[in-house]
Amino acid sequence: MFNATSSALLNHSPQIEGANFLNLLIVDDDLAVREACRDVAHSLGFNTRMAESAEQAYRLLDAANTDAVLLDLRLPGAGGLDALHTIRKRRADALVIVVTGYGTVKSAVQAMKDGAYDYVTKPFSMEELRLLLERVAGHLRLKTENRLLRETIKSRHGFGNIIGRAPDMEKLYRIIAKAGQTSHPVLILGESGTGKELVAKSIHFAGIFRSKPFIPVDCGSLVPTLIESELFGHVRGAFTGATNPKDGLLAIAEGGTVFLDEIGELPVDLQAKLLRAIQEKEIRPVGSVKRVPINVRILAATNRDLEHAVADGTFRRDLFFRLNVLTLRIPALRERRQDIPLLVAHFLERIGHDAGTEKTISDEALKALLSYDWPGNVRELENSLERACALSSANEIQLRDLPTQLYSAPIERVGVSQPPNGIIPIAELEKHTILNALTQVNGDKMLAARLLGIGKTTLYRKLKEYESQTWSMGQSTGARSGA
């Protein structure tokens, strides 16, 4: 039935830009036709799934996102038009291309009236199918761009609750819009305070999971002995204190999204269990012998270099590749300084609204904000403005109202010696900013973390790194003096 032309067509067809974000479901009872259609779709960058019956197609539709369906109108056990109606009901946004025999074009016309996007008659060539799928991909891409445009119009300076108009942020918005329409795992990279959870929420609420739960999990703040119970749940009596059974977060988020923040802090033994849960789509609660099926999307975030962690053996290579299907990198605030005035205006408007006053900022104070490197990124900026508004009785924020580290000369402020080339490493500035903040608050780590705009877990980890560096330097000095 399928007219195979030259295989060279598959090998040399250019992939459609962005098509690899699209999922195609091929429904046909003929295995040869299904496989041939799959090969054409793969050559264009589509992700494909195949079904040989309407019932199997319905199950696949419920299990994962589908952008387009290639539907044979002659299926065993179900009328083609009935299957079309059911698919349209279950996935109203999916484009349906019906496949019909040469003598039943009338059915195809009726299918078009009932909502099908297009049709193709058997036998058809690979070139004919390729052109049709290219048109489908273009249509879907245009829909995504239009949705992105509507979101941008609704939020004049960004996407959803994310603020920024820098080129890197515009690129990020486009990827978020596309990622929202898939069910693939997403790895979100960025420094502390850049807004990784905000990006994860945008992906969730921009896509097909928006009506389902969004469950954030801070892997860095959970007690190691309780992480497994939190993720997978436990049965009664599984351990001391487990007087009642508890559902894990992966089960509670059924049909929705689990956001694993600071995934790099997850212990290696639990990384293996998480990988198995993602691959097998099932979990085993602590103390139970039964496995529980799950249907969740995984979004993960980290400020660590996971590739380096893989090389060090502190992060599993197979889990890294499983999570790294789609990667988003959020730029640091110092990389998009042009967005600082927008962010300042946004935060001051919110703070002023909560206080019932109108808050503004002087030009001198704004210049100080623009010249600062923001190791704590957007979170540090927000906390600095909240502190300034709390300490100032006037409606206009002045330079003197800002934290001193924002307007003092960096070298004088942190005590870093001037290097020969005049360039101070960001890591060195960050270290002395943190230590200086701890000195100012008399060692109160919780207060220091809040004022710096970083998480307490990040602060503790940084302090451990600094202690390790000091110990290493001491050992090296001792070795030299002993020599």
Coordinates of C-alpha atoms in Angstrom, one line a residue:
M1 CA 0.0 0.0 0.0
F2 CA 2.9 2.4 0.8
N3 CA 4.8 3.5 -2.2
A4 CA 8.4 3.5 -1.2
T5 CA 10.5 5.7 -3.4
S6 CA 14.2 6.2 -2.8
S7 CA 15.7 5.7 0.7
A8 CA 18.0 8.5 -0.1
L9 CA 15.1 10.8 0.5
L10 CA 15.0 9.8 4.2
N11 CA 18.8 10.1 4.6
H12 CA 19.1 13.6 3.2
S13 CA 15.8 15.3 4.1
P14 CA 16.6 18.5 6.2
Q15 CA 15.1 18.4 9.6
I16 CA 12.5 21.0 10.3
E17 CA 13.6 23.7 12.8
G18 CA 11.9 23.0 16.1
A19 CA 10.2 19.8 14.8
N20 CA 11.9 17.6 17.4
F21 CA 9.6 19.2 20.0
L22 CA 6.6 17.6 18.2
N23 CA 5.0 14.3 18.9
L24 CA 3.3 12.3 16.2
L25 CA 1.0 9.3 16.8
I26 CA 0.7 6.9 13.9
V27 CA -2.4 4.7 13.9
D28 CA -2.6 2.0 11.3
D29 CA -3.3 -1.8 11.5
D30 CA -0.6 -2.4 8.8
L31 CA 2.8 -2.8 10.4
A32 CA 4.7 -2.0 7.1
V33 CA 2.8 1.3 6.7
R34 CA 3.4 2.2 10.4
E35 CA 7.1 1.7 10.1
A36 CA 7.4 3.5 6.8
C37 CA 5.5 6.5 8.2
R38 CA 7.7 6.4 11.3
D39 CA 10.9 6.5 9.2
V40 CA 9.6 9.5 7.3
A41 CA 8.6 11.3 10.5
H42 CA 11.9 10.5 12.1
S43 CA 13.8 12.0 9.2
L44 CA 12.0 15.3 9.9
G45 CA 12.8 15.2 13.6
F46 CA 9.4 14.1 14.9
N47 CA 9.1 12.0 18.1
T48 CA 6.8 9.1 17.1
R49 CA 4.6 6.5 18.8
M50 CA 2.6 3.8 16.9
A51 CA -0.7 2.1 17.5
E52 CA -2.4 -0.7 15.6
S53 CA -5.9 -0.1 16.9
A54 CA -8.1 2.7 18.1
E55 CA -8.1 1.3 21.6
Q56 CA -4.3 1.3 21.8
A57 CA -4.3 4.9 20.3
Y58 CA -6.6 6.1 23.1
R59 CA -4.3 4.7 25.7
L60 CA -1.3 6.4 24.2
L61 CA -3.2 9.7 23.9
D62 CA -3.9 9.6 27.6
A63 CA -0.4 8.6 28.6
A64 CA 1.6 11.5 26.9
N65 CA 1.3 14.7 24.9
T66 CA 0.4 14.3 21.2
D67 CA 0.7 17.2 18.7
A68 CA -0.5 15.3 15.6
V69 CA -2.1 12.0 14.7
L70 CA -1.8 10.1 11.4
L71 CA -5.1 8.1 11.5
D72 CA -6.1 5.3 9.1
L73 CA -9.9 5.5 8.6
R74 CA -10.1 1.7 8.2
L75 CA -9.3 0.2 11.6
P76 CA -10.4 -3.1 13.1
G77 CA -13.0 -2.8 15.8
A78 CA -13.8 0.9 15.3
G79 CA -15.1 3.1 12.6
G80 CA -12.5 5.6 11.4
L81 CA -14.8 8.6 11.9
D82 CA -15.8 7.4 15.4
A83 CA -12.1 7.2 16.2
L84 CA -11.6 10.7 14.8
H85 CA -14.4 12.1 17.1
T86 CA -12.9 10.3 20.1
I87 CA -9.4 11.6 19.4
R88 CA -10.7 15.2 18.9
K89 CA -12.5 14.9 22.2
R90 CA -9.4 13.7 24.1
R91 CA -6.9 15.9 22.4
A92 CA -8.6 18.9 21.0
D93 CA -5.3 20.7 20.1
A94 CA -3.9 17.8 18.2
L95 CA -3.9 18.0 14.4
V96 CA -5.4 14.8 12.8
I97 CA -4.4 13.7 9.3
V98 CA -6.6 10.9 8.0
V99 CA -5.5 8.2 5.7
T100 CA -8.0 6.7 3.4
G101 CA -8.2 4.4 0.4
Y102 CA -8.4 5.7 -3.2
G103 CA -12.1 4.7 -3.4
T104 CA -13.2 6.3 -0.2
V105 CA -12.4 9.9 -0.6
K106 CA -15.9 10.7 0.4
S107 CA -15.0 9.6 4.0
A108 CA -12.0 11.9 3.9
V109 CA -14.2 14.8 3.0
Q110 CA -16.5 14.0 5.9
A111 CA -13.5 13.7 8.2
M112 CA -12.4 17.2 7.1
K113 CA -15.8 18.5 8.0
D114 CA -15.5 16.8 11.4
G115 CA -12.3 18.6 12.3
A116 CA -9.5 16.7 10.5
Y117 CA -6.6 18.9 9.5
D118 CA -5.9 17.2 6.1
Y119 CA -6.0 13.8 4.4
V120 CA -3.9 11.6 2.2
T121 CA -5.0 8.6 0.1
K122 CA -3.3 5.2 -0.2
P123 CA -1.0 4.4 -1.9
F124 CA 1.1 7.5 -1.2
S125 CA 4.8 8.2 -1.7
M126 CA 7.3 9.2 1.0
E127 CA 7.7 12.5 -0.7
E128 CA 4.0 13.2 -0.5
L129 CA 4.0 12.3 3.2
R130 CA 7.1 14.3 3.9
L131 CA 5.6 17.4 2.4
L132 CA 2.4 16.9 4.4
L133 CA 4.3 16.5 7.7
E134 CA 6.4 19.5 6.9
R135 CA 3.2 21.5 6.5
V136 CA 1.9 20.1 9.8
A137 CA 5.1 21.0 11.6
G138 CA 5.0 24.5 10.2
H139 CA 1.4 24.9 11.3
L140 CA 2.2 23.7 14.9
R141 CA 5.2 25.9 15.1
L142 CA 3.1 28.9 14.1
K143 CA 0.6 28.1 16.8
T144 CA 3.4 28.0 19.4
E145 CA 4.8 31.3 18.2
N146 CA 1.3 32.9 18.3
R147 CA 0.8 31.6 21.8
L148 CA 4.2 33.0 22.8
L149 CA 3.3 36.4 21.3
R150 CA 0.0 36.4 23.3
E151 CA 1.9 35.6 26.5
T152 CA 4.4 38.4 25.8
I153 CA 1.6 40.9 25.1
K154 CA -0.1 39.9 28.4
S155 CA 3.2 40.5 30.2
R156 CA 4.8 43.4 28.4
H157 CA 8.3 42.9 29.8
G158 CA 8.6 39.1 29.9
F159 CA 6.9 35.8 29.9
G160 CA 4.2 35.0 32.5
N161 CA 5.8 36.0 35.8
I162 CA 9.3 36.1 34.5
I163 CA 10.6 39.6 33.9
G164 CA 13.2 40.5 31.2
R165 CA 13.6 41.6 27.6
A166 CA 17.3 40.7 27.0
P167 CA 18.0 38.6 23.9
D168 CA 18.9 35.6 26.1
M169 CA 15.6 35.9 27.9
E170 CA 13.6 36.1 24.7
K171 CA 15.3 32.9 23.6
L172 CA 14.5 31.3 27.0
Y173 CA 10.8 32.3 26.5
R174 CA 10.6 30.5 23.1
I175 CA 12.1 27.3 24.6
I176 CA 9.7 27.5 27.6
A177 CA 6.7 27.7 25.3
K178 CA 7.9 24.7 23.2
A179 CA 8.9 22.7 26.3
G180 CA 5.4 23.2 27.8
Q181 CA 3.9 21.3 24.9
T182 CA 6.0 18.1 25.5
S183 CA 6.1 15.5 28.2
H184 CA 9.9 15.1 28.2
P185 CA 12.1 15.7 31.2
V186 CA 13.7 19.1 31.3
L187 CA 17.0 20.1 33.1
I188 CA 17.0 23.7 34.2
L189 CA 20.5 25.2 34.8
G190 CA 21.3 28.4 36.5
E191 CA 23.0 30.1 39.4
S192 CA 21.2 30.4 42.8
G193 CA 18.6 33.1 42.7
T194 CA 18.1 33.2 38.9
G195 CA 14.5 31.9 39.2
K196 CA 14.8 28.2 38.3
E197 CA 11.5 27.3 40.1
L198 CA 9.8 30.2 38.3
V199 CA 10.9 28.8 35.0
A200 CA 9.7 25.3 36.0
K201 CA 6.3 26.7 36.9
S202 CA 6.1 28.6 33.5
I203 CA 6.8 25.3 31.7
H204 CA 4.1 23.5 33.7
F205 CA 1.4 26.2 33.4
A206 CA 2.2 26.9 29.7
G207 CA 1.5 23.3 28.7
I208 CA -0.9 20.3 28.8
F209 CA -0.3 19.7 32.5
R210 CA -1.5 23.1 33.7
S211 CA -4.7 21.7 35.3
K212 CA -2.7 19.0 37.2
P213 CA -0.6 19.4 40.4
F214 CA 2.8 21.1 40.4
I215 CA 4.9 19.7 43.2
P216 CA 8.3 21.3 44.0
V217 CA 10.8 19.2 45.9
D218 CA 14.0 20.8 47.4
C219 CA 16.4 17.9 47.3
G220 CA 19.0 20.0 49.1
S221 CA 17.0 20.8 52.2
L222 CA 15.5 17.3 52.8
V223 CA 17.1 15.2 55.5
P224 CA 18.9 12.4 53.6
T225 CA 17.2 9.6 55.7
L226 CA 13.8 11.0 54.8
I227 CA 14.2 11.8 51.1
E228 CA 13.2 8.3 49.9
S229 CA 10.0 8.4 52.0
E230 CA 9.2 11.9 50.7
L231 CA 9.6 10.9 47.1
F232 CA 8.3 7.4 47.1
G233 CA 6.1 7.2 50.2
H234 CA 6.1 4.5 52.9
V235 CA 3.8 1.9 54.4
R236 CA 2.9 1.7 58.1
G237 CA 5.8 0.3 60.2
A238 CA 8.4 0.9 57.4
F239 CA 10.7 2.5 60.0
T240 CA 10.6 4.0 63.5
G241 CA 7.9 6.6 63.7
A242 CA 6.0 5.5 60.5
T243 CA 2.7 5.0 62.4
N244 CA 0.7 5.7 59.3
P245 CA 1.2 5.1 55.6
K246 CA 2.1 8.1 53.5
D247 CA 1.9 8.7 49.7
G248 CA 5.1 9.9 48.1
L249 CA 5.3 13.2 46.2
L250 CA 5.7 11.3 42.9
A251 CA 2.4 9.7 43.5
I252 CA 0.6 12.8 44.8
A253 CA 1.6 14.6 41.6
E254 CA -0.3 12.0 39.4
G255 CA -0.8 13.5 35.9
G256 CA 1.1 16.6 36.8
T257 CA 4.7 17.8 37.3
V258 CA 7.3 17.1 39.9
F259 CA 10.0 19.8 40.1
L260 CA 13.2 18.4 41.7
D261 CA 15.2 21.5 42.7
E262 CA 18.9 21.1 43.4
I263 CA 18.9 17.6 41.9
G264 CA 22.7 17.6 42.2
E265 CA 22.3 17.3 46.0
L266 CA 20.4 14.0 45.8
P267 CA 22.4 11.1 47.3
V268 CA 23.8 8.6 44.8
D269 CA 21.8 5.6 46.1
L270 CA 18.5 7.5 45.6
Q271 CA 19.6 8.7 42.2
A272 CA 19.4 5.0 41.1
K273 CA 15.9 4.6 42.5
L274 CA 14.8 7.9 40.9
L275 CA 16.2 6.7 37.5
R276 CA 14.2 3.5 37.8
A277 CA 11.0 5.3 38.7
I278 CA 11.4 7.6 35.7
Q279 CA 12.2 4.8 33.3
E280 CA 9.6 2.2 34.6
K281 CA 7.0 4.8 35.5
E282 CA 6.4 3.1 38.8
I283 CA 7.6 3.4 42.4
R284 CA 7.9 1.1 45.4
P285 CA 7.1 2.8 48.7
V286 CA 9.5 2.3 51.6
G287 CA 8.7 -1.0 53.3
S288 CA 6.3 -2.2 50.6
V289 CA 6.7 -5.1 48.2
K290 CA 4.2 -3.7 45.8
R291 CA 4.9 -1.3 43.0
V292 CA 2.7 1.7 42.3
P293 CA 2.4 3.1 38.7
I294 CA 2.9 6.8 38.3
N295 CA 2.3 9.2 35.5
V296 CA 4.2 12.4 36.1
R297 CA 6.5 14.8 34.3
I298 CA 9.9 15.4 35.7
L299 CA 11.5 18.9 35.7
A300 CA 14.9 19.1 37.5
A301 CA 17.1 22.1 38.3
T302 CA 20.6 22.6 39.6
N303 CA 23.3 25.3 40.1
R304 CA 26.0 22.7 39.9
D305 CA 28.0 21.5 37.0
L306 CA 26.5 18.1 36.6
E307 CA 28.9 17.0 33.9
H308 CA 31.7 17.6 36.3
A309 CA 29.8 15.8 39.0
V310 CA 29.4 12.8 36.6
A311 CA 33.1 12.8 36.1
D312 CA 33.7 12.9 39.9
G313 CA 31.3 10.0 40.4
T314 CA 28.9 12.1 42.6
F315 CA 26.1 12.0 40.0
R316 CA 25.0 9.0 37.9
R317 CA 25.8 9.3 34.2
D318 CA 22.6 7.4 33.2
L319 CA 20.4 9.7 35.3
F320 CA 22.1 12.8 33.9
F321 CA 21.3 11.7 30.3
R322 CA 17.8 10.7 31.3
L323 CA 17.1 14.2 32.7
N324 CA 19.0 16.0 30.0
V325 CA 16.5 15.4 27.2
L326 CA 15.9 19.2 27.0
T327 CA 18.2 21.7 28.7
L328 CA 17.4 25.3 29.6
R329 CA 20.0 27.7 30.9
I330 CA 18.9 30.8 32.8
P331 CA 21.3 33.7 32.4
A332 CA 22.8 35.3 35.5
L333 CA 21.6 38.8 36.3
R334 CA 25.1 40.3 35.5
E335 CA 24.7 38.8 32.0
R336 CA 21.5 40.8 31.4
R337 CA 22.0 44.1 33.2
Q338 CA 19.6 45.8 30.8
D339 CA 16.8 44.0 32.6
I340 CA 17.7 45.5 36.0
P341 CA 15.6 48.7 35.6
L342 CA 12.6 46.5 34.6
L343 CA 13.1 44.2 37.6
V344 CA 13.5 47.2 39.9
A345 CA 10.3 48.8 38.6
H346 CA 8.4 45.5 39.0
F347 CA 9.6 44.9 42.6
L348 CA 9.0 48.5 43.7
E349 CA 5.5 48.4 42.3
R350 CA 4.8 45.2 44.2
I351 CA 6.4 46.5 47.5
G352 CA 4.6 49.8 47.1
H353 CA 1.2 48.1 46.5
D354 CA 1.6 46.0 49.6
A355 CA 2.5 49.0 51.7
G356 CA -0.1 51.3 50.2
T357 CA 2.5 53.8 48.9
E358 CA 4.3 54.5 45.6
K359 CA 7.9 53.6 45.7
T360 CA 10.5 55.0 43.3
I361 CA 14.3 55.0 43.1
S362 CA 16.9 57.7 42.6
D363 CA 19.2 57.8 39.6
E364 CA 22.2 57.4 41.8
A365 CA 20.8 54.3 43.5
L366 CA 19.8 52.8 40.2
K367 CA 23.4 53.3 38.9
A368 CA 24.7 51.5 41.9
L369 CA 22.3 48.6 41.2
L370 CA 23.4 48.5 37.5
S371 CA 27.1 48.4 38.4
Y372 CA 26.9 45.6 41.0
D373 CA 27.6 42.0 40.0
W374 CA 24.7 40.3 41.9
P375 CA 26.2 37.0 43.0
G376 CA 22.7 36.2 44.4
N377 CA 21.1 37.3 41.1
V378 CA 17.4 38.3 41.0
R379 CA 16.6 37.0 44.5
E380 CA 19.4 39.2 45.9
L381 CA 18.1 42.2 44.0
E382 CA 14.5 41.6 45.3
N383 CA 15.7 41.2 48.9
S384 CA 18.0 44.3 48.7
L385 CA 15.0 46.4 47.5
E386 CA 12.7 45.0 50.2
R387 CA 15.4 45.9 52.8
A388 CA 15.9 49.4 51.4
C389 CA 12.1 50.0 51.5
A390 CA 11.8 48.8 55.0
L391 CA 14.7 51.0 56.3
S392 CA 13.7 54.1 54.3
S393 CA 10.8 56.4 55.5
A394 CA 10.7 58.2 52.1
N395 CA 9.0 57.1 49.0
E396 CA 12.2 57.4 46.9
I397 CA 15.0 54.9 47.5
Q398 CA 18.3 56.7 47.9
L399 CA 21.9 55.3 47.6
R400 CA 22.3 55.4 51.4
D401 CA 19.2 53.1 51.8
L402 CA 20.9 50.3 49.8
P403 CA 23.1 47.6 51.5
T404 CA 26.6 48.9 51.7
Q405 CA 28.1 46.1 49.6
L406 CA 26.1 47.4 46.6
Y407 CA 27.8 50.8 46.4
S408 CA 31.1 50.4 48.1
A409 CA 34.1 49.8 45.9
P410 CA 34.4 46.1 45.4
I411 CA 38.1 45.8 46.2
E412 CA 37.8 47.9 49.3
R413 CA 34.6 46.2 50.4
V414 CA 35.8 42.6 50.3
G415 CA 39.5 43.0 50.9
V416 CA 40.6 41.3 47.7
S417 CA 44.1 42.3 46.6
Q418 CA 44.3 44.0 43.2
P419 CA 45.5 41.3 40.7
P420 CA 48.1 42.3 38.0
N421 CA 45.6 42.3 35.2
G422 CA 42.9 44.2 37.2
I423 CA 40.4 41.4 36.9
I424 CA 39.0 39.8 40.0
P425 CA 37.4 36.3 39.6
I426 CA 33.7 36.2 40.3
A427 CA 34.2 33.3 42.7
E428 CA 36.6 35.4 44.8
L429 CA 34.1 38.3 44.9
E430 CA 31.3 35.9 45.8
K431 CA 33.4 34.4 48.6
H432 CA 34.2 37.7 50.3
T433 CA 30.7 39.0 49.8
I434 CA 29.3 36.0 51.7
L435 CA 32.0 36.3 54.5
N436 CA 31.5 40.0 54.8
A437 CA 27.7 39.5 55.1
L438 CA 28.2 37.0 57.9
T439 CA 30.4 39.5 59.7
Q440 CA 27.8 42.2 59.5
V441 CA 25.0 40.0 60.9
N442 CA 27.3 38.5 63.7
G443 CA 27.3 35.0 62.1
D444 CA 23.6 34.6 61.7
K445 CA 23.5 32.3 58.7
M446 CA 19.8 32.4 58.2
L447 CA 19.7 36.2 58.1
A448 CA 22.8 36.3 55.9
A449 CA 21.3 33.9 53.4
R450 CA 18.1 36.0 53.3
L451 CA 19.9 39.3 52.8
L452 CA 22.2 37.8 50.2
G453 CA 19.3 36.4 48.3
I454 CA 20.5 32.8 48.3
G455 CA 19.1 29.6 49.8
K456 CA 20.4 28.4 53.2
T457 CA 21.5 25.1 51.6
T458 CA 23.7 27.1 49.1
L459 CA 25.2 29.2 51.9
Y460 CA 26.1 26.1 54.0
R461 CA 27.6 24.4 50.9
K462 CA 29.7 27.5 50.1
L463 CA 31.0 27.8 53.7
K464 CA 32.0 24.1 53.6
E465 CA 33.9 24.8 50.4
Y466 CA 35.7 27.8 52.0
E467 CA 36.6 25.7 55.0
S468 CA 38.0 23.0 52.7
Q469 CA 40.0 25.6 50.8
T470 CA 41.4 27.0 54.1
W471 CA 42.3 23.5 55.4
S472 CA 44.0 22.6 52.1
M473 CA 46.0 25.8 52.2
G474 CA 47.1 25.1 55.8
Q475 CA 48.2 21.6 54.9
S476 CA 50.2 22.9 51.9
T477 CA 51.8 25.6 54.1
G478 CA 52.6 23.1 56.8
A479 CA 54.2 20.7 54.2
R480 CA 56.4 23.5 52.9
S481 CA 57.5 24.7 56.3
G482 CA 58.2 21.0 57.3
A483 CA 60.4 20.6 54.3

